[in-house]
Amino acid sequence: MEKREELYSGKAKSVYKTDDPDLYVLQFRDDTSAFDGLRVEQLEDKGKVNNIFNAFIMEKLDQAGIKSHFVGRLSDTESLVKKLDMIPVECVVRNLAAGSICKRFGIKEGMEINPPTFEFFLKNDELHDPMINDYHIASFGWADPAHIEKMKEITFRVNGVLKELFLKAGMLLVDYKLEFGIYKGEILLGDEFSPDGCRIWDKETRKKMDKDRFRQELGSVIETYKEVGERLGISFS
Ligand code: TMP
Ligand code: ASP
């Protein structure tokens, strides 16, 4: 496999073509953004930590029968992935209240959400990722009804696997965001799963261990991402 020209550069990752038209190289950069790209900083080692973290989670999900675009890790900061036609929506599951749901509904941070709730957002920074529903997705052609149902089903299945994984390591999976795409007609999990796109709290102290450390300027961002990984058994050296 040969890495070719850059195809696209997002806020935290870049995508490169390869000599295989079905495969891309995903490069995890140190760029860290919040508030829809309003604040961007470079955090040393973030690309490496998130790439290794993501590979570990994608492998765990694969073992649980949840298919993703992930093929394998190529280097500290690069992974090989299947080329997906991305669906421009973000799928969020929440187990505990934090972030935008607290503001929208006047809910206190930390309240248990039972049963866990699901939200769709349109992936559009300029519009600040507005919340959308199934009807919007179908009416505007962002995905067809069968794929909408699949995204919900898979996102909840991920909760079943990961909530347990984090809990066993003394952490609470508060919420997370997933993105999906189509590969040869099949819906696959895309993008990444790392502390950049979820909320994780220590089970006892409720210390924030995710990108809220960056958003809220709590410090020790990457050290804490590493701590999450190490508790799960990941080695970053
Ligand atoms: P929210 O509370 O801001 O709606 O975010 C819910 C979860 O989704 C949280 O874990 C952060 C994640 N998320 C992203 O990773 N990227 C995004 O653009 C948004 C809006 C949320
Ligand atoms: N991922 C989005 C951004 O970078 C939103 C966020 O994480 O706050 O700007």
PDB file of C-alpha atoms and ligand atoms in Angstrom, residues 11-12 32-40 90 123 125 129 177 179 196-197 199 211-212 214-215, ligand 2:
ATOM      1  CA  LYS A  11     -10.064  20.041  12.210  1.00  0.00           C
ATOM      2  CA  ALA A  12      -8.064  17.224  13.795  1.00  0.00           C
ATOM      3  CA  THR A  32      -7.341  20.309  18.969  1.00  0.00           C
ATOM      4  CA  SER A  33     -10.437  22.332  18.295  1.00  0.00           C
ATOM      5  CA  ALA A  34     -13.461  23.327  20.298  1.00  0.00           C
ATOM      6  CA  PHE A  35     -16.609  25.343  19.798  1.00  0.00           C
ATOM      7  CA  ASP A  36     -16.883  24.382  16.109  1.00  0.00           C
ATOM      8  CA  GLY A  37     -13.358  25.373  15.251  1.00  0.00           C
ATOM      9  CA  LEU A  38     -13.426  28.710  17.124  1.00  0.00           C
ATOM     10  CA  ARG A  39     -10.522  27.698  19.361  1.00  0.00           C
ATOM     11  CA  VAL A  40      -7.684  25.618  17.880  1.00  0.00           C
ATOM     12  CA  GLU A  90     -23.557  12.994  14.145  1.00  0.00           C
ATOM     13  CA  LYS A 123     -22.462  18.013  10.798  1.00  0.00           C
ATOM     14  CA  ASP A 125     -19.671  23.931  11.794  1.00  0.00           C
ATOM     15  CA  ASP A 129     -24.180  21.433  14.284  1.00  0.00           C
ATOM     16  CA  LYS A 177     -20.645  11.002  19.174  1.00  0.00           C
ATOM     17  CA  GLU A 179     -20.346   9.121  12.504  1.00  0.00           C
ATOM     18  CA  ASP A 196     -12.051  14.050  21.705  1.00  0.00           C
ATOM     19  CA  GLY A 197     -15.558  12.872  20.806  1.00  0.00           C
ATOM     20  CA  ARG A 199     -17.224  12.384  27.729  1.00  0.00           C
ATOM     21  CA  LYS A 211     -12.074  17.038  25.703  1.00  0.00           C
ATOM     22  CA  ASP A 212     -14.012  19.037  28.300  1.00  0.00           C
ATOM     23  CA  PHE A 214      -9.634  21.503  26.825  1.00  0.00           C
ATOM     24  CA  ARG A 215     -13.026  23.206  26.386  1.00  0.00           C
TER      25      ARG A 215
HETATM   26  N1  ASP B   2     -15.689  19.034  17.580  1.00  0.00           N
HETATM   27  C1  ASP B   2     -16.206  20.386  17.567  1.00  0.00           C
HETATM   28  C2  ASP B   2     -15.075  21.383  17.344  1.00  0.00           C
HETATM   29  O1  ASP B   2     -14.045  21.179  17.217  1.00  0.00           O
HETATM   30  C3  ASP B   2     -17.019  20.724  18.766  1.00  0.00           C
HETATM   31  C4  ASP B   2     -16.346  20.557  20.102  1.00  0.00           C
HETATM   32  O2  ASP B   2     -15.726  19.552  20.337  1.00  0.00           O
HETATM   33  O3  ASP B   2     -16.490  21.443  20.961  1.00  0.00           O
HETATM   34  O4  ASP B   2     -15.076  22.507  17.264  1.00  0.00           O
END
